[in-house]
Amino acid sequence: MADAKSDTTRAENQKPGWRTVLRSLGQAKTAYMLLFGFAAGLPYALVLGTLYAWLSDSGEIDLETMGVFSLIGLAYAFKFLWSPALDRVDIPGLRRLGKRKQWIVTAQMIIGVALVSLSFIAPSNETIALFSLLAGLAAFASATQDVVIDAWRVDVADEVATIDILSTVYQMGYRIAALVGGALALFMAERTDWPTVYLTMGGIMLLVGISGLWAPDTDASATLDADDHDLADPHGLRVTGQIVPRVRAWALAAVGVLWGWALVTVGIFMVRSLTSNPDARPDSVEFISNMGPLIVIATVVVPALIAAWLVRVQRGGQHVIPATFDGSEPTTQTGKTMSPYAATSSMDRAMDHLYRALVLPLTDLVGRLGWAIIIVIALVLTYRITDAIWGTFAYPFYLGELEYTKDEVAVASKFFGVGALILGLAVGGYMLTAIGRMLTLTLGAFLAAITNLLYADLAIGGVRVQAVSDTIGFTRLVSALGGDERLATLMMAIAGENIAVGIAGAAFVAYLSSIVSRGYSAVQYALLSSLTLLVGTLGRGALGQMIEERGYFDVFILTTLIGMFAVVLCIIEWVRQARSGRAQNAPPPDPEAAPAE
C-alpha cells in the first residue's frame, strides 16, 4: 500500500501543467530561490549601472575615471577562477550553516555593508580611491554570491522543487532586482538623494542576508561526515583504480599553473588600472579582446584536454593504483605493510584536496559527457550570443538611429520591456514543465533568433511591426494612454524580443543546471556561465565595426543567422540526450553518492 501511494505521488509530481508549477511554488526552496535571485540581481544593477548615474550627478568625476569602473565587471566575467575555493573551502565558524549557505549569507552581508558604506562617502577626486574599493568589494562579493547561488540551486533541487522551476524563479527574482536597482533607484534619487538610495539598498541586502540563515541547504552534518570519515584518504583518491599520486600531481601542477597565471594576469591588470596615472591606464576593452581568449584557453580548453587524458588512462587501466595496494591504511600499527600510495604527510593530503577542488570537476564533466563536451561548449558559446552582443548597442539604436526620446525608451525598455521579460520567464517555466527541457530550449533558441527580425524591420522603417500593432489594437491602446504609433511600434518590437529572451533564458539556465554534478556544481556552472558572458564581450568590437560599415539592418540579419546555428546545436544535443536515455527532468548526478569506480 505504501509503495502504491508513493507511486501515485510520484506520478502526480510528474504531471505536466500548472498543477506541478503551483506545487513547486509552494516549496520553501522556491521562495528562497526568488529571494536569492533578487539578491543576485540587485548589486549587479547598483554597481555596474546605477552607480554611473551617481558619479555623473556628482559633477566631480570625469568620464575617463568612470571608465575605470568598467573593470569591476571583470569580477563577473572571471568569477570561475575562484570557484574551486567556494566548492571546497569552509568559512571558520560558519560551516554548520551549510555547504553553500555559509558563503551565500557571508557574501550578502559583505554586499550590504559595502553599499551602506558607500552611502556615507560623497564621490569626488579625493574619495574616488575608497569609493572604487568599496564598489569593487561589492562586485567581488556579488560575483562570489552568484557562483554559490547557482550551486545551491543545483544542490537543493528535487522532484517537487525541480531544477527547471528553480531556474525560472531565480531569473524572475533577478529581473525584478534589475528594475528595483535601476528604475526605482533613479526614481528615489530624483526625490531624495543618492546616499539615501544606497543606504536603503544596502539595508535590503543585509535583511536578505539575515533571512538566508533559515534557507534550506545541503546537510552540513552529512558533509562533515563525508569529509572526515577517513583521515588517511578523505577524498577517496588513494584506493584501487584511482590515478596514482605521481600522475595526479603533474596534472594538478599543470592546471594550477594555468589558473594561477590567469588569476595573476587579471589581478595585475586591475591593480595597474586603479593605481597608475590616467595616461598609463591599460584599455579594458583591448585587454578583454586580447587576453580574454588566452585566459579561456588556459583555464578551460587546456585543462579540459588534461581532464580528457586522465579519464582515458584511468578507464584504460593505465597509471592507476593496482588492486594489491590500498592507500586507506597509512600506518603499520596493525602489522600491515604501509601502501606506497598512502597519504603520509600534510603535503599529500593538501595535494588531494587541491586535486579534488580543481581537477576532479573537469574530469567529472568530461568523463560524463565524453566527446559530447564539444557540442555542449558550442551550445553554451552560441545560445545567448545574439542578445549578449546586441545589448551594448540597444541605446545607440533606439536614441541615435531611430531618434526616440529618452523618456520613450525608458517607458518601452525599462518598464514595459521588463514586464514582457518576466512574462517570458513565466511562459518559459510553464513550457519546461509542460513540454520538457530540450524542446523548450530549442524553441527558445529559435524565438530568440527570429525576433531579431523585428529590429531589422525597425531599422528600415518598422512598417511590418506597426501593421501588426495596428491589427491587434495595441496602437490604439498606447495612444489612449498618451503615446503614439511610433512608441507602440517600439514597444511591440521590445515585447516580442523580451518574451522570447525570457523563454530562452529560463530554458538555458535550466539546461546548464541539469548538466552539472551536485558535488562539483560551483566550479562547473561557473565555468560554463562565464564562457557565455565572455564570448558576448569578445564579439562586440566586430559587431560595432559592422554597424559602422553596413548599418543595423545587416547586423540584425547576421544575429538571426547566428541564432539559427544555436537551434541546430540544440537539436543535436536533444538527439544525444535521447539516445543516452537520460531523463530530462531527473536531478543532476551526485558523484559523492557512491565511491568512484
Coordinates of C-alpha atoms in Angstrom, one line a residue, residues 81-514:
L81 CA 38.7 31.5 -11.3
W82 CA 38.0 31.3 -7.5
S83 CA 35.0 29.0 -7.8
P84 CA 37.1 25.9 -6.7
A85 CA 37.6 27.5 -3.3
L86 CA 33.9 28.1 -2.9
D87 CA 33.2 24.4 -3.6
R88 CA 35.7 23.0 -1.1
V89 CA 36.8 25.7 1.5
D90 CA 34.7 26.3 4.6
I91 CA 34.5 29.6 6.5
P92 CA 35.7 29.2 10.0
G93 CA 32.9 29.2 12.5
L94 CA 30.2 29.1 9.8
R95 CA 30.5 25.6 8.5
R96 CA 27.4 24.4 10.4
L97 CA 25.2 26.7 8.4
G98 CA 25.6 24.5 5.3
K99 CA 28.0 23.9 2.5
R100 CA 26.5 26.7 0.3
K101 CA 24.6 28.8 2.8
Q102 CA 27.8 29.8 4.7
W103 CA 29.1 31.5 1.6
I104 CA 25.7 32.9 0.4
V105 CA 25.0 34.6 3.8
T106 CA 28.5 35.9 4.1
A107 CA 28.6 37.4 0.6
Q108 CA 25.2 39.1 1.1
M109 CA 26.3 40.7 4.4
I110 CA 29.5 42.0 2.7
I111 CA 27.5 43.4 -0.1
G112 CA 25.1 45.1 2.3
V113 CA 27.9 46.6 4.4
A114 CA 29.7 47.8 1.2
L115 CA 26.6 49.5 -0.1
V116 CA 25.8 51.1 3.2
S117 CA 29.4 52.3 3.5
L118 CA 29.1 53.9 0.0
S119 CA 26.2 56.0 1.2
F120 CA 28.5 57.8 3.7
I121 CA 31.0 58.8 1.0
A122 CA 30.5 61.6 -1.4
P123 CA 32.2 60.7 -4.7
S124 CA 35.0 63.2 -5.5
N125 CA 38.6 63.2 -6.8
E126 CA 39.8 62.9 -3.2
T127 CA 37.5 60.0 -2.2
I128 CA 37.4 58.1 -5.6
A129 CA 40.0 55.6 -4.4
L130 CA 38.0 54.5 -1.4
F131 CA 34.8 54.7 -3.4
S132 CA 36.1 52.4 -6.1
L133 CA 37.5 50.0 -3.4
L134 CA 34.1 49.6 -1.8
A135 CA 32.4 49.2 -5.2
G136 CA 34.9 46.6 -6.2
L137 CA 34.4 44.8 -2.9
A138 CA 30.6 44.7 -3.6
A139 CA 31.2 43.4 -7.1
F140 CA 33.6 40.7 -5.9
A141 CA 31.2 39.6 -3.2
S142 CA 28.3 39.7 -5.7
A143 CA 30.1 37.5 -8.2
T144 CA 31.0 35.1 -5.4
Q145 CA 27.4 35.0 -4.4
D146 CA 26.4 34.2 -7.9
V147 CA 28.7 31.2 -8.0
V148 CA 27.3 29.8 -4.8
I149 CA 23.7 30.5 -5.5
D150 CA 24.0 28.7 -8.8
A151 CA 25.5 25.7 -7.0
W152 CA 22.8 25.9 -4.3
R153 CA 20.1 25.7 -6.9
V154 CA 21.6 22.5 -8.3
D155 CA 22.1 21.0 -4.8
V156 CA 18.6 21.5 -3.4
A157 CA 16.5 20.7 -6.4
D158 CA 14.2 17.7 -6.0
E159 CA 11.2 16.1 -7.7
V160 CA 8.9 18.9 -6.4
A161 CA 11.1 22.0 -6.5
T162 CA 12.6 20.9 -9.8
I163 CA 15.7 22.4 -11.3
D164 CA 13.5 23.9 -14.1
I165 CA 11.2 25.7 -11.8
L166 CA 14.0 26.9 -9.6
S167 CA 15.9 28.2 -12.6
T168 CA 12.9 30.2 -13.8
V169 CA 12.1 31.6 -10.4
Y170 CA 15.7 32.6 -9.9
Q171 CA 15.6 34.7 -13.1
M172 CA 12.4 36.3 -12.1
G173 CA 13.9 37.5 -8.9
Y174 CA 17.0 38.7 -10.8
R175 CA 14.9 40.7 -13.3
I176 CA 12.8 42.3 -10.5
A177 CA 16.0 43.3 -8.8
A178 CA 17.2 44.9 -12.0
L179 CA 14.1 47.0 -12.0
V180 CA 14.5 47.9 -8.4
G181 CA 18.2 48.7 -8.6
G182 CA 17.7 50.6 -11.9
A183 CA 14.4 52.4 -12.5
L184 CA 13.3 52.5 -8.8
A185 CA 16.7 53.7 -7.7
L186 CA 16.7 56.5 -10.2
F187 CA 13.2 57.4 -9.1
M188 CA 14.2 57.5 -5.5
A189 CA 17.3 59.6 -6.3
E190 CA 15.2 62.2 -8.0
R191 CA 13.1 62.7 -5.0
T192 CA 15.7 62.1 -2.2
D193 CA 19.4 61.8 -2.8
W194 CA 21.9 59.1 -3.8
P195 CA 23.2 58.4 -0.2
T196 CA 19.6 57.6 0.8
V197 CA 19.3 55.2 -2.2
Y198 CA 22.4 53.2 -1.4
L199 CA 21.7 53.2 2.3
T200 CA 18.2 51.7 1.5
M201 CA 19.6 49.2 -0.9
G202 CA 22.3 48.2 1.4
G203 CA 19.8 47.7 4.2
I204 CA 17.7 45.5 1.9
M205 CA 20.8 43.3 1.2
L206 CA 21.5 43.0 4.9
L207 CA 17.9 41.9 5.5
V208 CA 18.2 39.3 2.7
G209 CA 21.4 38.0 4.3
I210 CA 19.8 37.6 7.7
S211 CA 16.8 35.9 6.1
G212 CA 19.1 33.5 4.3
L213 CA 20.1 32.0 7.7
W214 CA 16.8 30.0 7.6
A215 CA 17.1 28.8 4.0
P216 CA 17.3 25.1 3.3
D217 CA 20.7 23.8 2.3
T218 CA 22.7 20.7 1.8
D219 CA 23.1 18.7 5.0
A220 CA 26.1 20.2 6.8
S221 CA 26.5 17.3 9.1
A222 CA 26.5 14.9 6.2
T223 CA 29.2 17.0 4.6
L224 CA 31.2 16.8 7.7
D225 CA 30.9 13.1 7.9
A226 CA 31.8 12.7 4.3
D227 CA 34.9 14.8 4.7
D228 CA 36.2 13.3 7.9
H229 CA 35.2 9.6 7.7
D230 CA 38.8 8.6 6.7
L231 CA 41.6 10.9 7.7
A232 CA 44.1 8.9 5.7
D233 CA 42.1 9.3 2.4
P234 CA 39.2 11.7 3.0
H235 CA 38.7 12.2 -0.8
G236 CA 38.8 8.6 -1.9
L237 CA 41.7 9.2 -4.3
R238 CA 44.2 6.6 -3.0
V239 CA 42.2 3.4 -3.5
T240 CA 42.3 0.8 -6.2
G241 CA 41.5 2.1 -9.6
Q242 CA 42.3 5.7 -8.9
I243 CA 45.1 7.6 -10.8
V244 CA 48.4 7.2 -9.0
P245 CA 49.5 10.3 -6.9
R246 CA 52.5 11.0 -9.1
V247 CA 50.4 11.5 -12.3
R248 CA 47.8 13.4 -10.4
A249 CA 50.5 15.7 -9.1
W250 CA 51.7 16.5 -12.6
A251 CA 48.1 17.1 -13.8
L252 CA 47.4 19.3 -10.8
A253 CA 50.6 21.3 -11.3
A254 CA 49.8 22.0 -14.9
V255 CA 46.2 23.1 -14.2
G256 CA 47.3 25.0 -11.2
V257 CA 49.9 27.0 -13.1
L258 CA 47.4 27.8 -15.8
W259 CA 44.7 29.0 -13.4
G260 CA 47.3 30.8 -11.3
W261 CA 48.6 32.6 -14.4
A262 CA 45.1 33.7 -15.2
L263 CA 44.4 35.0 -11.7
V264 CA 47.7 36.9 -11.6
T265 CA 47.1 38.4 -15.1
V266 CA 43.7 39.7 -14.2
G267 CA 44.9 40.9 -10.8
I268 CA 47.9 42.8 -12.2
F269 CA 45.7 44.4 -14.9
M270 CA 43.2 45.7 -12.3
V271 CA 45.9 47.0 -10.0
R272 CA 47.6 48.8 -12.8
S273 CA 44.3 50.3 -13.9
L274 CA 43.3 51.6 -10.5
T275 CA 46.7 52.9 -9.3
S276 CA 48.5 54.2 -12.3
N277 CA 48.1 57.7 -13.7
P278 CA 45.3 58.2 -16.3
D279 CA 47.6 58.3 -19.3
A280 CA 49.1 54.9 -18.5
R281 CA 45.9 53.1 -17.7
P282 CA 45.5 49.9 -19.9
D283 CA 42.5 49.7 -22.1
S284 CA 39.9 47.3 -20.6
V285 CA 38.3 46.5 -24.0
E286 CA 41.7 45.8 -25.5
F287 CA 42.6 43.6 -22.5
I288 CA 39.4 41.5 -22.8
S289 CA 39.8 41.2 -26.6
N290 CA 43.4 40.2 -26.5
M291 CA 43.8 38.3 -23.2
G292 CA 40.2 37.0 -22.9
P293 CA 40.7 34.2 -25.4
L294 CA 44.1 33.3 -23.9
I295 CA 42.5 33.1 -20.4
V296 CA 39.7 30.9 -21.7
I297 CA 42.3 28.6 -23.4
A298 CA 44.4 28.5 -20.3
T299 CA 41.6 27.9 -17.8
V300 CA 39.1 25.9 -19.9
V301 CA 40.5 24.4 -23.1
V302 CA 43.9 23.0 -21.9
P303 CA 42.6 21.8 -18.5
A304 CA 39.7 20.1 -20.4
L305 CA 42.2 18.3 -22.6
I306 CA 44.2 17.2 -19.5
A307 CA 41.0 16.0 -17.9
A308 CA 40.1 14.0 -21.0
W309 CA 43.6 12.4 -20.9
L310 CA 43.1 11.5 -17.2
V311 CA 39.7 9.9 -17.9
R312 CA 41.1 8.0 -20.8
V313 CA 44.1 6.5 -19.0
Q314 CA 42.0 5.7 -15.9
R315 CA 39.4 3.8 -17.9
G316 CA 42.2 2.1 -19.8
G317 CA 43.7 0.9 -16.5
Q318 CA 46.9 2.9 -17.0
H319 CA 48.7 4.8 -14.3
V320 CA 46.2 3.6 -11.7
I321 CA 46.6 2.1 -8.2
P322 CA 46.7 -1.7 -8.6
A323 CA 44.4 -4.0 -6.6
T324 CA 47.3 -5.2 -4.5
F325 CA 47.6 -1.8 -2.8
D326 CA 45.1 0.3 -1.0
G327 CA 46.0 3.7 0.4
S328 CA 43.4 3.6 3.2
E329 CA 46.0 2.1 5.7
P330 CA 48.6 4.8 6.3
T331 CA 50.3 3.2 9.3
T332 CA 51.7 -0.2 10.3
Q333 CA 50.2 -0.3 13.8
T334 CA 48.1 -3.4 12.9
G335 CA 51.1 -5.1 11.4
K336 CA 50.2 -4.4 7.8
T337 CA 52.8 -3.1 5.3
M338 CA 52.2 0.5 4.5
S339 CA 51.0 1.2 0.9
P340 CA 53.3 3.2 -1.2
Y341 CA 50.3 5.2 -2.3
A342 CA 49.1 6.2 1.2
A343 CA 48.9 9.9 2.3
T344 CA 51.6 10.1 4.9
S345 CA 52.1 13.8 5.2
S346 CA 50.1 17.0 5.2
M347 CA 51.5 17.8 1.8
D348 CA 49.9 14.6 0.4
R349 CA 46.6 15.5 1.9
A350 CA 46.8 19.1 0.6
M351 CA 47.5 17.8 -2.9
D352 CA 44.5 15.5 -2.7
H353 CA 42.3 18.4 -1.5
L354 CA 43.5 20.7 -4.3
Y355 CA 43.1 18.0 -6.9
R356 CA 39.5 17.4 -5.8
A357 CA 38.8 21.1 -5.9
L358 CA 40.5 22.0 -9.2
V359 CA 40.8 18.9 -11.4
L360 CA 38.0 16.5 -10.5
P361 CA 35.2 18.9 -11.5
L362 CA 36.8 18.8 -15.0
T363 CA 37.3 15.1 -15.1
D364 CA 33.8 14.5 -13.9
L365 CA 32.3 16.7 -16.6
V366 CA 34.5 15.3 -19.4
G367 CA 34.0 11.8 -18.1
R368 CA 30.2 12.0 -18.1
L369 CA 29.9 13.8 -21.4
G370 CA 32.8 12.4 -23.4
W371 CA 33.1 13.8 -26.9
A372 CA 29.7 15.5 -26.4
I373 CA 31.5 18.1 -24.4
I374 CA 32.3 19.7 -27.7
I375 CA 28.6 20.0 -28.5
V376 CA 27.8 21.4 -25.0
I377 CA 30.6 24.0 -25.2
A378 CA 29.5 25.1 -28.7
L379 CA 25.9 25.4 -27.5
V380 CA 27.0 27.4 -24.5
L381 CA 29.0 29.7 -26.7
T382 CA 26.3 30.4 -29.2
Y383 CA 22.9 30.1 -27.4
R384 CA 22.9 33.6 -25.8
I385 CA 25.3 35.4 -28.1
T386 CA 22.6 37.3 -30.1
D387 CA 21.2 39.2 -27.1
A388 CA 24.5 39.3 -25.3
I389 CA 26.2 41.1 -28.2
W390 CA 23.2 43.3 -29.1
G391 CA 22.6 44.7 -25.6
T392 CA 25.5 47.1 -25.8
F393 CA 24.1 48.7 -29.0
A394 CA 20.5 48.9 -27.9
Y395 CA 20.5 52.5 -26.7
P396 CA 22.5 53.9 -29.7
F397 CA 20.0 52.1 -31.9
Y398 CA 16.9 53.5 -30.1
L399 CA 18.2 57.0 -29.4
G400 CA 20.6 57.6 -32.4
E401 CA 19.3 55.5 -35.3
L402 CA 15.6 55.6 -34.6
E403 CA 15.6 59.0 -32.8
Y404 CA 13.3 58.1 -29.9
T405 CA 13.4 60.3 -26.8
K406 CA 14.9 59.1 -23.6
D407 CA 11.5 59.1 -21.9
E408 CA 10.1 56.9 -24.7
V409 CA 13.0 54.5 -24.4
A410 CA 12.6 54.4 -20.6
V411 CA 8.9 53.5 -20.9
A412 CA 9.3 51.0 -23.7
S413 CA 12.5 49.3 -22.4
K414 CA 12.7 49.7 -18.6
F415 CA 9.1 49.4 -17.6
F416 CA 7.1 47.7 -20.4
G417 CA 10.2 45.7 -21.5
V418 CA 10.9 44.3 -18.1
G419 CA 7.3 43.2 -17.7
A420 CA 7.5 41.4 -21.0
L421 CA 10.7 39.7 -20.0
I422 CA 9.1 38.5 -16.7
L423 CA 6.1 37.2 -18.7
G424 CA 8.5 35.4 -21.0
L425 CA 10.2 33.8 -18.0
A426 CA 6.8 32.7 -16.7
V427 CA 5.9 31.2 -20.0
G428 CA 9.3 29.5 -20.2
G429 CA 8.9 28.0 -16.8
Y430 CA 5.5 26.6 -17.7
M431 CA 6.9 25.2 -21.0
L432 CA 9.7 23.5 -19.2
T433 CA 7.1 21.6 -17.1
A434 CA 4.6 21.0 -19.9
I435 CA 6.7 20.1 -22.9
G436 CA 10.1 19.3 -21.5
R437 CA 13.5 20.9 -21.2
M438 CA 15.1 20.2 -24.6
L439 CA 12.0 21.2 -26.6
T440 CA 11.7 24.4 -24.7
L441 CA 15.5 25.1 -25.1
T442 CA 15.2 24.6 -28.9
L443 CA 12.0 26.7 -29.2
G444 CA 13.7 29.4 -27.1
A445 CA 16.7 29.5 -29.3
F446 CA 14.5 29.8 -32.4
L447 CA 12.3 32.5 -30.9
A448 CA 15.3 34.5 -29.6
A449 CA 16.9 34.4 -33.1
I450 CA 13.8 35.1 -35.1
T451 CA 12.8 38.1 -33.0
N452 CA 15.9 39.9 -34.3
L453 CA 13.9 40.4 -37.5
L454 CA 11.6 42.7 -35.5
Y455 CA 14.6 45.1 -35.0
A456 CA 15.6 44.6 -38.6
D457 CA 12.2 45.8 -39.6
L458 CA 12.5 48.8 -37.3
A459 CA 15.9 49.6 -39.0
I460 CA 14.1 50.1 -42.3
G461 CA 11.1 51.9 -41.1
G462 CA 9.1 49.4 -39.0
V463 CA 6.2 49.1 -41.4
R464 CA 5.5 45.4 -40.7
V465 CA 5.8 45.7 -36.9
Q466 CA 3.5 48.7 -37.0
A467 CA 1.0 46.8 -39.1
V468 CA 0.9 44.0 -36.5
S469 CA 0.5 46.6 -33.7
D470 CA -2.4 48.2 -35.6
T471 CA -4.1 44.9 -36.3
I472 CA -4.2 43.6 -32.8
G473 CA -5.2 47.0 -31.4
F474 CA -2.0 47.7 -29.5
T475 CA -1.5 51.0 -31.2
R476 CA -4.9 52.2 -30.1
L477 CA -4.2 51.2 -26.5
V478 CA -0.9 53.0 -26.4
S479 CA -2.5 56.1 -27.9
A480 CA -5.2 56.0 -25.3
L481 CA -2.5 56.0 -22.6
G482 CA -0.8 59.1 -24.1
G483 CA 1.6 57.5 -26.5
D484 CA 1.7 57.5 -30.3
E485 CA 2.1 54.9 -33.1
R486 CA 5.9 55.2 -33.1
L487 CA 6.1 54.4 -29.4
A488 CA 3.6 51.5 -29.9
T489 CA 5.9 50.1 -32.7
L490 CA 9.0 50.2 -30.5
M491 CA 7.1 48.6 -27.6
M492 CA 5.8 45.9 -29.8
A493 CA 9.3 45.0 -31.0
I494 CA 10.7 45.1 -27.5
A495 CA 7.9 43.0 -26.2
G496 CA 8.4 40.3 -28.8
E497 CA 12.1 40.1 -28.2
N498 CA 11.9 40.2 -24.4
I499 CA 9.2 37.4 -24.2
A500 CA 11.5 35.3 -26.5
V501 CA 14.6 36.1 -24.4
G502 CA 12.6 35.2 -21.2
I503 CA 11.6 31.8 -22.6
A504 CA 15.2 31.2 -23.8
G505 CA 16.7 32.4 -20.6
A506 CA 14.6 30.1 -18.4
A507 CA 15.4 27.1 -20.6
F508 CA 19.1 27.9 -20.8
V509 CA 19.7 28.2 -17.1
A510 CA 17.7 25.0 -16.5
Y511 CA 19.8 23.2 -19.1
L512 CA 23.1 24.4 -17.6
S513 CA 21.9 23.4 -14.2
S514 CA 21.0 20.0 -15.4

